[in-house]
Short mmCIF file of C-alpha atoms in Angstrom, two decimals:
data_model
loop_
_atom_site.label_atom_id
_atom_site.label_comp_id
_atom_site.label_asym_id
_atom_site.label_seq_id
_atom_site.Cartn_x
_atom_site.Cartn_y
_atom_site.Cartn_z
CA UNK Q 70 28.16 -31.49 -11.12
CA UNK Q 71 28.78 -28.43 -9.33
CA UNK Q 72 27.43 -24.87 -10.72
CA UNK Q 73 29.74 -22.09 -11.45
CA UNK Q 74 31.31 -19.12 -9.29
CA UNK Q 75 29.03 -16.16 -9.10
CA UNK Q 76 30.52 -12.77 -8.02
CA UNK Q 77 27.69 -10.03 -7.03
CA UNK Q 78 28.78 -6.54 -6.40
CA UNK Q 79 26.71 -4.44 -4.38
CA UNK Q 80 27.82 -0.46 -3.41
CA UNK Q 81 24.72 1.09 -1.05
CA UNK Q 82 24.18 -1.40 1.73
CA UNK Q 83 25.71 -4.33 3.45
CA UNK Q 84 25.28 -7.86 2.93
CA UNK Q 85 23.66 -9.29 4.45
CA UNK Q 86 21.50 -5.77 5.00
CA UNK Q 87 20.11 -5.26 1.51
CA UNK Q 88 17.23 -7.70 1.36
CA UNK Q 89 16.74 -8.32 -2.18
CA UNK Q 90 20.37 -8.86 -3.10
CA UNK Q 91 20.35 -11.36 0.01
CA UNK Q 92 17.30 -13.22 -1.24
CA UNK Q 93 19.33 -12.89 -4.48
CA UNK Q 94 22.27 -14.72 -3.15
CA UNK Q 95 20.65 -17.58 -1.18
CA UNK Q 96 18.54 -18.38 -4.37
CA UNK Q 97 22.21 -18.49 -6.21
CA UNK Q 98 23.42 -21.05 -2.96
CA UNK Q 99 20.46 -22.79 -3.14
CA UNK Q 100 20.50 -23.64 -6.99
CA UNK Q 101 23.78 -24.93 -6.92
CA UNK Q 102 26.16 -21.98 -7.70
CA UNK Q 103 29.24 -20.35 -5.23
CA UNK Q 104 28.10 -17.18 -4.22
CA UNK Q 105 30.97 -13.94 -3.38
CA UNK Q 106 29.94 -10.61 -3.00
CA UNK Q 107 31.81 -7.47 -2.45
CA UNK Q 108 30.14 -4.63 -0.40
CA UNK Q 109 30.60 -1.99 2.36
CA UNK Q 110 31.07 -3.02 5.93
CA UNK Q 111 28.69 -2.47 8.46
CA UNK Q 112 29.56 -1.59 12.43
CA UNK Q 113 31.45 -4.40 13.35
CA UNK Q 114 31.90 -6.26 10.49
CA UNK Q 115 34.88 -8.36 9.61
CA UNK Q 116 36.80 -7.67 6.19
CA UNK Q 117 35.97 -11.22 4.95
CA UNK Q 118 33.22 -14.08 6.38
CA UNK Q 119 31.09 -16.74 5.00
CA UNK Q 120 26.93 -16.26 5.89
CA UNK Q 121 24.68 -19.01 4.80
CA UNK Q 122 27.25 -20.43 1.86
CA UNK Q 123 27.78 -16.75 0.55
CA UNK Q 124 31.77 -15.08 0.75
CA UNK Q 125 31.37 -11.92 1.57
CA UNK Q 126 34.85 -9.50 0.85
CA UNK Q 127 33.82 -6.21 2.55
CA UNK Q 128 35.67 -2.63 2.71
CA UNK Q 129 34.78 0.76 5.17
CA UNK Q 130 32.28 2.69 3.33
CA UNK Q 131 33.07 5.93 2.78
CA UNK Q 132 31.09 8.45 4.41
CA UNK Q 133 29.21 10.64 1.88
CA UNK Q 134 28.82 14.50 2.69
CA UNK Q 135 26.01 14.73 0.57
CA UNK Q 136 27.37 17.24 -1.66
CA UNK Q 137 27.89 16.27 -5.62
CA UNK Q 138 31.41 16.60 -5.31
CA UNK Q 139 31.31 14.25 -2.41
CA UNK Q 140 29.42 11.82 -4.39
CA UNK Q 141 32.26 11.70 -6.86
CA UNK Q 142 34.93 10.96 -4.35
CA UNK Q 143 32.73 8.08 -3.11
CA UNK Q 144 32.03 6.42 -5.86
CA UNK Q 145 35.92 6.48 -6.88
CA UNK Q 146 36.98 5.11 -3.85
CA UNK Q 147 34.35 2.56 -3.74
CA UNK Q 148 35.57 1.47 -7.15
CA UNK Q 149 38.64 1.13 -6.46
CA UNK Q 150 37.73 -0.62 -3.10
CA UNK Q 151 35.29 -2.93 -5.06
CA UNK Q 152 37.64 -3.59 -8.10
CA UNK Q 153 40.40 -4.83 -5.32
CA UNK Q 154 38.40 -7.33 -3.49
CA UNK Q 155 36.99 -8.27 -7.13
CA UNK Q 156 40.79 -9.41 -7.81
CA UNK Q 157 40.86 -10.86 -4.11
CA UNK Q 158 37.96 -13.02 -4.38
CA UNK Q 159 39.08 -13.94 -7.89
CA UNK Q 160 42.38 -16.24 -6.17
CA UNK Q 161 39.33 -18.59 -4.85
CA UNK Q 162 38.48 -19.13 -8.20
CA UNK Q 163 37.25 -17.56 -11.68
CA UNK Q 164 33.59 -16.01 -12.07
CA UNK Q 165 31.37 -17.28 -14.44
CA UNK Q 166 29.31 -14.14 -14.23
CA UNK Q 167 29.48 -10.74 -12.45
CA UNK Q 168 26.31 -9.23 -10.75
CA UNK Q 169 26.67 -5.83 -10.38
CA UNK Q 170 23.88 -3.99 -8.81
CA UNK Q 171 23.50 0.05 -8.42
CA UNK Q 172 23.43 2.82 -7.40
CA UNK Q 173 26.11 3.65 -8.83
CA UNK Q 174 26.58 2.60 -12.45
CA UNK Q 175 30.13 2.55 -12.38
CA UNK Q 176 31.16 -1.12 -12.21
CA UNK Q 177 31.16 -1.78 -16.11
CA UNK Q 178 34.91 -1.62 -16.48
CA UNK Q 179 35.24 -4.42 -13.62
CA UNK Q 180 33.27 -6.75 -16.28
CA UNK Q 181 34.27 -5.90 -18.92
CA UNK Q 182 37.79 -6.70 -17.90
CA UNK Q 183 37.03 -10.10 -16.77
CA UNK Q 184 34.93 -10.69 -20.03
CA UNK Q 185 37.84 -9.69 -22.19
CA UNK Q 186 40.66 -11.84 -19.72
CA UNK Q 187 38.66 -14.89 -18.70
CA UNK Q 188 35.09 -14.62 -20.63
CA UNK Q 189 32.97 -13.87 -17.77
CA UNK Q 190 29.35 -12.98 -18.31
CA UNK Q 191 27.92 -9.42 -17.15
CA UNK Q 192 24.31 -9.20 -14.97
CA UNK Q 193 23.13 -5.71 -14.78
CA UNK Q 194 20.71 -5.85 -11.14
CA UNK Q 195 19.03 -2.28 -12.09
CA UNK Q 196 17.86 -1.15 -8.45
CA UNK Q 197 17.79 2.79 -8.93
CA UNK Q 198 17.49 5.47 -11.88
CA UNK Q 199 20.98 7.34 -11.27
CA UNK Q 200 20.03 10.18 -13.55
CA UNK Q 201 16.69 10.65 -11.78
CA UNK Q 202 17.88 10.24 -8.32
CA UNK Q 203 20.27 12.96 -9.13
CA UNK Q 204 17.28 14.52 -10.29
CA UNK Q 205 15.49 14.78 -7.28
CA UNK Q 206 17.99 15.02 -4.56
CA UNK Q 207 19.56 18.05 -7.21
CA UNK Q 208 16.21 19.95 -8.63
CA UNK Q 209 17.85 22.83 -9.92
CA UNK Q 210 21.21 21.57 -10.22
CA UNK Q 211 23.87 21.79 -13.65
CA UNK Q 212 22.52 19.56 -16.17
CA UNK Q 213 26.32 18.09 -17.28
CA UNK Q 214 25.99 15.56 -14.55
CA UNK Q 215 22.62 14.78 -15.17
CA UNK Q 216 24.04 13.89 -18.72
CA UNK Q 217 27.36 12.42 -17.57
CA UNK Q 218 24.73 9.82 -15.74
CA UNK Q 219 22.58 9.00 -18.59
CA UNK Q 220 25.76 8.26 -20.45
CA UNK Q 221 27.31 5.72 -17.46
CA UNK Q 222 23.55 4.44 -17.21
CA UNK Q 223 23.89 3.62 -21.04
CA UNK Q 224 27.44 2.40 -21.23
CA UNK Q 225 25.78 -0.29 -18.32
CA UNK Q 226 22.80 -1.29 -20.08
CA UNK Q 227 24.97 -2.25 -23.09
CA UNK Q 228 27.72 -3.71 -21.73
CA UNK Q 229 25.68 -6.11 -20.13
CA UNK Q 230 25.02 -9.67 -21.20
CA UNK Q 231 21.56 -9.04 -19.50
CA UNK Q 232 19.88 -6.59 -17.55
CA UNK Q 233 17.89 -7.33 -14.60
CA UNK Q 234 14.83 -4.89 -13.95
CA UNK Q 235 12.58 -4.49 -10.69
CA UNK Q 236 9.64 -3.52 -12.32
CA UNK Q 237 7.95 -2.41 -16.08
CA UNK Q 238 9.18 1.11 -15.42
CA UNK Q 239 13.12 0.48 -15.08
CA UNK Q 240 12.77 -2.20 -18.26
CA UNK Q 241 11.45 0.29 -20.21
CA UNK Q 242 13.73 2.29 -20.02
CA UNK Q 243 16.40 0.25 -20.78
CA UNK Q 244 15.02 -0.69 -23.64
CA UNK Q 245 13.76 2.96 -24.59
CA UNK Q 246 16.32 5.10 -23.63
CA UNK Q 247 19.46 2.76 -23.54
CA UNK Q 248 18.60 0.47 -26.92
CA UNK Q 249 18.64 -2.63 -24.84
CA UNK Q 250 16.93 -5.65 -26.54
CA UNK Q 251 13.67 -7.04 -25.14
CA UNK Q 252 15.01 -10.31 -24.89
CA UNK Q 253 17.91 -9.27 -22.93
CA UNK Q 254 16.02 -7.37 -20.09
CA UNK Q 255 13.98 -9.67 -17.35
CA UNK Q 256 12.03 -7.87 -15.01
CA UNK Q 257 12.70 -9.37 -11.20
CA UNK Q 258 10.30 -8.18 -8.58
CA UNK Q 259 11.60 -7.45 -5.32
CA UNK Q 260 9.73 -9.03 -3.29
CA UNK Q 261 9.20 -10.17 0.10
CA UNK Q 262 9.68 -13.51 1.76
CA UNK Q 263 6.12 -14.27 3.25
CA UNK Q 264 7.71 -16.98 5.62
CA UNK Q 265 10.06 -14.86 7.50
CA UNK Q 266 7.85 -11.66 7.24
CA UNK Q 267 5.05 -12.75 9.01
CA UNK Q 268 2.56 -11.00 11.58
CA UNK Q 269 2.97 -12.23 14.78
CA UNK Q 270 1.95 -11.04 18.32
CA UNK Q 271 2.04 -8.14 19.25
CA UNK Q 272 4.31 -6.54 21.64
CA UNK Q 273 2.05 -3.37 23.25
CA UNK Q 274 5.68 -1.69 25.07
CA UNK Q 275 6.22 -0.96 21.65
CA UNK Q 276 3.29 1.53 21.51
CA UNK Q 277 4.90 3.37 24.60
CA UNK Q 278 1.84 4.48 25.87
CA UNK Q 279 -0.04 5.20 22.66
CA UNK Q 280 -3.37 3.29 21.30
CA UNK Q 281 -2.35 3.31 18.01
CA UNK Q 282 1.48 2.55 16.57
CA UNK Q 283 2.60 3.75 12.89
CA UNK Q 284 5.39 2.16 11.39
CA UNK Q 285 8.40 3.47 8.81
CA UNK Q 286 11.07 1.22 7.60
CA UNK Q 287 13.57 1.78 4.82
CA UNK Q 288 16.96 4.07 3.58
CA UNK Q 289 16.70 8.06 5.20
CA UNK Q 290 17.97 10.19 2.17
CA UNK Q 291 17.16 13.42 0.51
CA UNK Q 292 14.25 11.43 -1.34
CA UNK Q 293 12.82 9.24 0.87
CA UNK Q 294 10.83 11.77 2.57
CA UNK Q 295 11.11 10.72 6.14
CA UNK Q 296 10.74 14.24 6.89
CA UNK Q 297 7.11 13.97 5.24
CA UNK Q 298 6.30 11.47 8.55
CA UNK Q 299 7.97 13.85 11.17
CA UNK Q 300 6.15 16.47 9.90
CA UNK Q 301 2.85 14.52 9.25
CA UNK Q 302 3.24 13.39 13.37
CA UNK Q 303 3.62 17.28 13.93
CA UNK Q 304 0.30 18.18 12.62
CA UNK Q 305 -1.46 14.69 14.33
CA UNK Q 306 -0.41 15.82 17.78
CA UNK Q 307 -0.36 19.57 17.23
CA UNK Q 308 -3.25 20.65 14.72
CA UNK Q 309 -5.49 17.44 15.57
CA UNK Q 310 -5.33 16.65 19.11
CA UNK Q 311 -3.89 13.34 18.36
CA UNK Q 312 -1.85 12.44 21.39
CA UNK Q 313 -2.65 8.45 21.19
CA UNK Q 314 -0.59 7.69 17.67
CA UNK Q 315 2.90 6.05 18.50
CA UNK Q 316 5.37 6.59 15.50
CA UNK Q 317 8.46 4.49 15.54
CA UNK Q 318 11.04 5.09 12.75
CA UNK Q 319 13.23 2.14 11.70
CA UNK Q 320 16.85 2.27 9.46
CA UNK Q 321 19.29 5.44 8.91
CA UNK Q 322 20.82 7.26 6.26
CA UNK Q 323 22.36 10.11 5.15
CA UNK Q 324 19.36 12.19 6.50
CA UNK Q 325 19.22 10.68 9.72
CA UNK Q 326 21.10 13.44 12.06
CA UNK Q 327 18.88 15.64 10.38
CA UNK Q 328 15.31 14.14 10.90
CA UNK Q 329 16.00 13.39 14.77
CA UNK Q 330 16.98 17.37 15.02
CA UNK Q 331 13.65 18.33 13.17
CA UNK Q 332 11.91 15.80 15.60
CA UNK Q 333 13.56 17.44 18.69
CA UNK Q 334 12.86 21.18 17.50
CA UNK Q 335 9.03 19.54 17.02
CA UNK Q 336 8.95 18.43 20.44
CA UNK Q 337 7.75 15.01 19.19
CA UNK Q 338 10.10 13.08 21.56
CA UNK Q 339 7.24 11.38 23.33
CA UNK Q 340 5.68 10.33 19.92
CA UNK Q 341 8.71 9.89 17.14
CA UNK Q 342 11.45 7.29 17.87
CA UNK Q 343 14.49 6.71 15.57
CA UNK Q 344 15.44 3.32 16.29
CA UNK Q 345 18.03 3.33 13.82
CA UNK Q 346 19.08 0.02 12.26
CA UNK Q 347 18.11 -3.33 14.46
CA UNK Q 348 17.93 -7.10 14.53
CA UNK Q 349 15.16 -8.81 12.49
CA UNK Q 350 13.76 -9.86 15.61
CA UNK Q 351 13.07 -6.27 16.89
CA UNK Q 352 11.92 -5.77 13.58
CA UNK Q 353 9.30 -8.11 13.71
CA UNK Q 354 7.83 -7.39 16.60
CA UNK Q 355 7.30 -3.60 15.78
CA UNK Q 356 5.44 -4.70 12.63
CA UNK Q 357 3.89 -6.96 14.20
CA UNK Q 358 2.34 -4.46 16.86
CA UNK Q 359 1.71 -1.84 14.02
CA UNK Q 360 -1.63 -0.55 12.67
CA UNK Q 361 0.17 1.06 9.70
CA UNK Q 362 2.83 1.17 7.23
CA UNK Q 363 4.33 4.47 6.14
CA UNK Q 364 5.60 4.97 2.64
CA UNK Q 365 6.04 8.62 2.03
CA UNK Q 366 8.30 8.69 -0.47
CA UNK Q 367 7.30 12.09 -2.40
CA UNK Q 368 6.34 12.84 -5.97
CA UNK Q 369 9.92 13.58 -7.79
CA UNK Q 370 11.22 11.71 -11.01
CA UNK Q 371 13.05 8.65 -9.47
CA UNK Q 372 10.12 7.84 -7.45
CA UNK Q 373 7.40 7.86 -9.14
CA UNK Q 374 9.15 4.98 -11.58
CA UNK Q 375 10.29 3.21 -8.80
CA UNK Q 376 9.06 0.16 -6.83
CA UNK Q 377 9.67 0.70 -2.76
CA UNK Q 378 10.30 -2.28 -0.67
CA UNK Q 379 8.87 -1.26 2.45
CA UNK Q 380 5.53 -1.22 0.99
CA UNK Q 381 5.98 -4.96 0.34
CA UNK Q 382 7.29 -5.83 3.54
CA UNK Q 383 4.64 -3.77 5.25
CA UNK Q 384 2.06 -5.96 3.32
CA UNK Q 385 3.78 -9.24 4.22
CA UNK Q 386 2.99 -8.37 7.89
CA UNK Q 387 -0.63 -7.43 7.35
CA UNK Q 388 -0.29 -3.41 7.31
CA UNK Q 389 -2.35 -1.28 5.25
CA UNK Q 390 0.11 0.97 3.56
CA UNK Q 391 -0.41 5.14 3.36
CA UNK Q 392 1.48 6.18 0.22
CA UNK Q 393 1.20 9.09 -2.06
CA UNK Q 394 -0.17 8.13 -5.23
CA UNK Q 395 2.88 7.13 -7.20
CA UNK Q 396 2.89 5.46 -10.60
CA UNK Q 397 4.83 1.96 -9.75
CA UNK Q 398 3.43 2.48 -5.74
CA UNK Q 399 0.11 1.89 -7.09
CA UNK Q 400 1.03 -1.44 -9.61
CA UNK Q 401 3.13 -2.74 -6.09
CA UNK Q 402 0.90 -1.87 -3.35
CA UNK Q 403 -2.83 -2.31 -5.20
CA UNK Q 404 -5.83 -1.80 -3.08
CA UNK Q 405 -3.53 -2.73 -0.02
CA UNK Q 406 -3.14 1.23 0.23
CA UNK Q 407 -4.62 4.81 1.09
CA UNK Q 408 -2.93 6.88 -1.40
CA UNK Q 409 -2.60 10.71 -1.02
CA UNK Q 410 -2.15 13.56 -3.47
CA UNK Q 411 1.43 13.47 -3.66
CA UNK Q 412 3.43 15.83 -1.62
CA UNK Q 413 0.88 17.10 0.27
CA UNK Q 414 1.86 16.73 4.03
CA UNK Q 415 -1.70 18.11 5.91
CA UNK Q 416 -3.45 15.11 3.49
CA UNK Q 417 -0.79 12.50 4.51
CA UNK Q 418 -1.15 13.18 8.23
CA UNK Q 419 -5.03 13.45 8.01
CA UNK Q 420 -5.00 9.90 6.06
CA UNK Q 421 -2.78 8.70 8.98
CA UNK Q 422 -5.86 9.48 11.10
CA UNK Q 423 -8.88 8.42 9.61
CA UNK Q 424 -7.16 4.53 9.14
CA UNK Q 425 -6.03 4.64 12.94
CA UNK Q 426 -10.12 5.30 13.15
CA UNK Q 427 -11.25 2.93 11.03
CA UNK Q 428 -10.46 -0.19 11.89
CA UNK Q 429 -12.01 -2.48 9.61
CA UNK Q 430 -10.96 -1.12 6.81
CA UNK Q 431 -7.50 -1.87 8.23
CA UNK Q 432 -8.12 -5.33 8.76
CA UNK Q 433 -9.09 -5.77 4.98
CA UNK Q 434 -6.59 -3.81 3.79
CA UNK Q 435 -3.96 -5.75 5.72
CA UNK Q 436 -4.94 -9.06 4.38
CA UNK Q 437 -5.17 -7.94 0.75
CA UNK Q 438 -1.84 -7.38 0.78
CA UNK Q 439 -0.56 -10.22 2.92
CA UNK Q 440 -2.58 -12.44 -0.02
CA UNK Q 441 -1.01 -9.89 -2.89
CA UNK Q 442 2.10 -10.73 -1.62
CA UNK Q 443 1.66 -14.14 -1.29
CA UNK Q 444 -0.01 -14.94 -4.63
CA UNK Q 445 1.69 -12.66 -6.65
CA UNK Q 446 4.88 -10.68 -5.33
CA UNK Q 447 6.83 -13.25 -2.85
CA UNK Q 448 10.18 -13.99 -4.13
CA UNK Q 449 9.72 -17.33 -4.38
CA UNK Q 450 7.43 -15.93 -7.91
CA UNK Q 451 10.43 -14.28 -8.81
CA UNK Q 452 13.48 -15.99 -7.86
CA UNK Q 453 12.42 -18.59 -10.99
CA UNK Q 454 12.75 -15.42 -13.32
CA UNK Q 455 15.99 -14.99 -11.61
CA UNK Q 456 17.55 -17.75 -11.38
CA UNK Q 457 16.85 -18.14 -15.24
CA UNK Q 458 19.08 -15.51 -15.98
CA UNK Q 459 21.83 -17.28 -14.96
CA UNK Q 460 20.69 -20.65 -16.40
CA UNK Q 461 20.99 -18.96 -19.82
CA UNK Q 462 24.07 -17.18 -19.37
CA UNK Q 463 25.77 -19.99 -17.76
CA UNK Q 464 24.95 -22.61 -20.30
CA UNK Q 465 21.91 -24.34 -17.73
CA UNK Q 466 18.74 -25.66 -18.92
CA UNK Q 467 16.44 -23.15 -16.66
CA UNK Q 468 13.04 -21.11 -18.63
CA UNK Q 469 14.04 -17.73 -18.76
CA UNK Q 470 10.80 -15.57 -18.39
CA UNK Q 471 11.79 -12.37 -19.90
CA UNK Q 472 8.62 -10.25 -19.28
CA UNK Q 473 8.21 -10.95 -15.75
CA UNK Q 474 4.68 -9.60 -14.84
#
């Protein structure tokens, strides 16, 4: 007997871009169910295709300005985008459940109105802390949105039939601060799949020169502080006399203009390179060639609580991981890391330089984390909490684990 129609909305990345909602919707395939999502296009991308068993129903993203009234003009369109295709996709056939996964919290009413027309269950896939990301990309901004976003990030707690956290942090607090039950919260690791990232040989061009290669993948934003790594290569080649560390900078954002202009004024073009996005296969042969990972997301309320994916990725292909000492950084990445007082840029770069010198200790510290990941944080540990969720809600016989670890 076939499963039932799944519907996962996702606002902040393409499909099949965002990793975890990918692994998310193959796991769906693979169990049995029929998978649509609705998400923004990337370059090239049709309006509607089928990946791997998954419908994908995709609009053109709005372009964000990076202002807060800009942020409210793209999360109504993308609404409005998102609750279109949501009636689109629904001609193919009704949802037994609706994923929606933030940034933003703003797809309750979607639900809610299939719940109340056609009885479909609501999945809450709780990726960021809205209030804190406006938080820290806002410091000393009005405090009414701050609340308005605590009240949205509420309102989708308990609407939803169950929440889906990414670590102990995030399902705290929606039990904590938005009164959601234990039993309805399951905590779902992001993590890595240790088959497909997986060291393999190295490629010395991608060193350009350079003895050494350090490695950043991930979002640019306000708070992701790729600056921190610009910067940090600034005082290597400058301050230290390190001319023979390689930096190659992988993804974009909305910071991304930015961080290749503060590279350029720098004069770091023969040691930075942007790559913006590219194939996995690119991908995998820069990490594969790489001594380090770089995680340098700074000290600010949304990080601190929050579980980064590059760190697990860098661990799946055997890099030790430099990180300022962040709360869920340091229950992630374990002793697969040098962590630095947060913040502090002269301590990040000088960390940068004693692993490129040390080169046993980056041998162990790569393999603790490629076994970490493997033991512990692959998704194929998680997907079972996952894919409980929806045995529950959906009337299956799957365990729902609803601590996660």
């Amino acid at each position: 007997m076939q499963k039932p129609r799944i519907l996962i909305i996702v606002q902040n990345l393409p499909l099949p871009f965002d990793r975890r909602v990918w692994l998310e919707c193959q796991a769906l395939v693979s169990a049995g169910y029929r998978v649509a999502a609705v998400c923004p296009k990337a370059s090239g991308d049709p309006s509607y295709h089928v990946i791997d068993g998954v419908e994908l129903y995709k609009y053109r993203p709005y372009a964000p300005g990076g202002s807060k009234l800009s942020f409210i003009a793209e999360y109504a369109y993308s609404f409005l985008a998102t609750a279109w295709l949501t009636v689109k996709a629904r001609r193919r056939g009704r949802f037994a459940a609706i994923q929606a996964c933030n940034p933003p919290d703003i797809f309750w009413p979607i639900a809610l109105a299939f719940r109340a027309v056609e009885g479909t269950k609501f999945v809450f896939d709780h990726h960021d802390l809205c209030p804190e990301l406006f938080e820290s990309r806002f410091p000393d901004g009005p405090r009414l949105p701050y609340r308005g976003l605590r009240a949205l990030e509420r309102r989708t707690h308990r609407s939803a039939d169950h929440v889906i956290s990414t670590n102990a942090s995030y399902r705290e607090i929606a039990i904590g601060r938005s009164g959601k039950a234990p039993a309805d919260v399951t905590i779902v690791r992001t993590g890595p799949d240790p088959e497909r990232l997986n060291r393999g040989p190295a490629d010395p061009d991608q060193r350009r020169g350079h003895t050494y290669l350090a490695a950043y993948i991930g979002v640019m934003g306000p708070q992701d502080g790729v600056d921190i790594v610009v910067r940090a290569a600034g005082i290597l080649v400058r301050e230290l006399g390190r001319d023979d560390i390689a930096f190659t900078l992988i993804g974009s954002g909305d910071c991304f203009d930015e961080l290749v202009a503060l590279r350029d004024e720098l004069g770091l073009a023969g040691h930075v390179e942007f790559t913006g996005r590219v194939p996995d296969e690119l991908v995998t042969r820069i990490m594969s060639t790489a001594d380090a990972g770089l995680s340098p997301d700074p000290k600010n309320p949304l990080n601190d609580l929050s579980t980064m994916n590059k760190s697990m990725e860098y661990m799946a292909f055997e890099l030790p991981v430099v990180a300022f000492d962040l709360r869920e950084t340091r229950v992630s990445v374990a002793d697969a890391g040098v962590y630095v007082t947060p913040n502090d840029v002269h301590a990040y770069a000088a960390a940068i330089a004693d692993l490129m010198d040390d080169e046993a200790k980056r041998a162990l510290l790569g393999k603790l984390g490629r076994a970490r990941v493997e033991q512990e944080l692959a998704w194929s540990h998680q997907e079972r909490a996952y894919l409980g969720v929806y045995e529950r809600l959906t009337g299956g016989a799957g365990v729902l684990d609803r601590t996660g670890s």
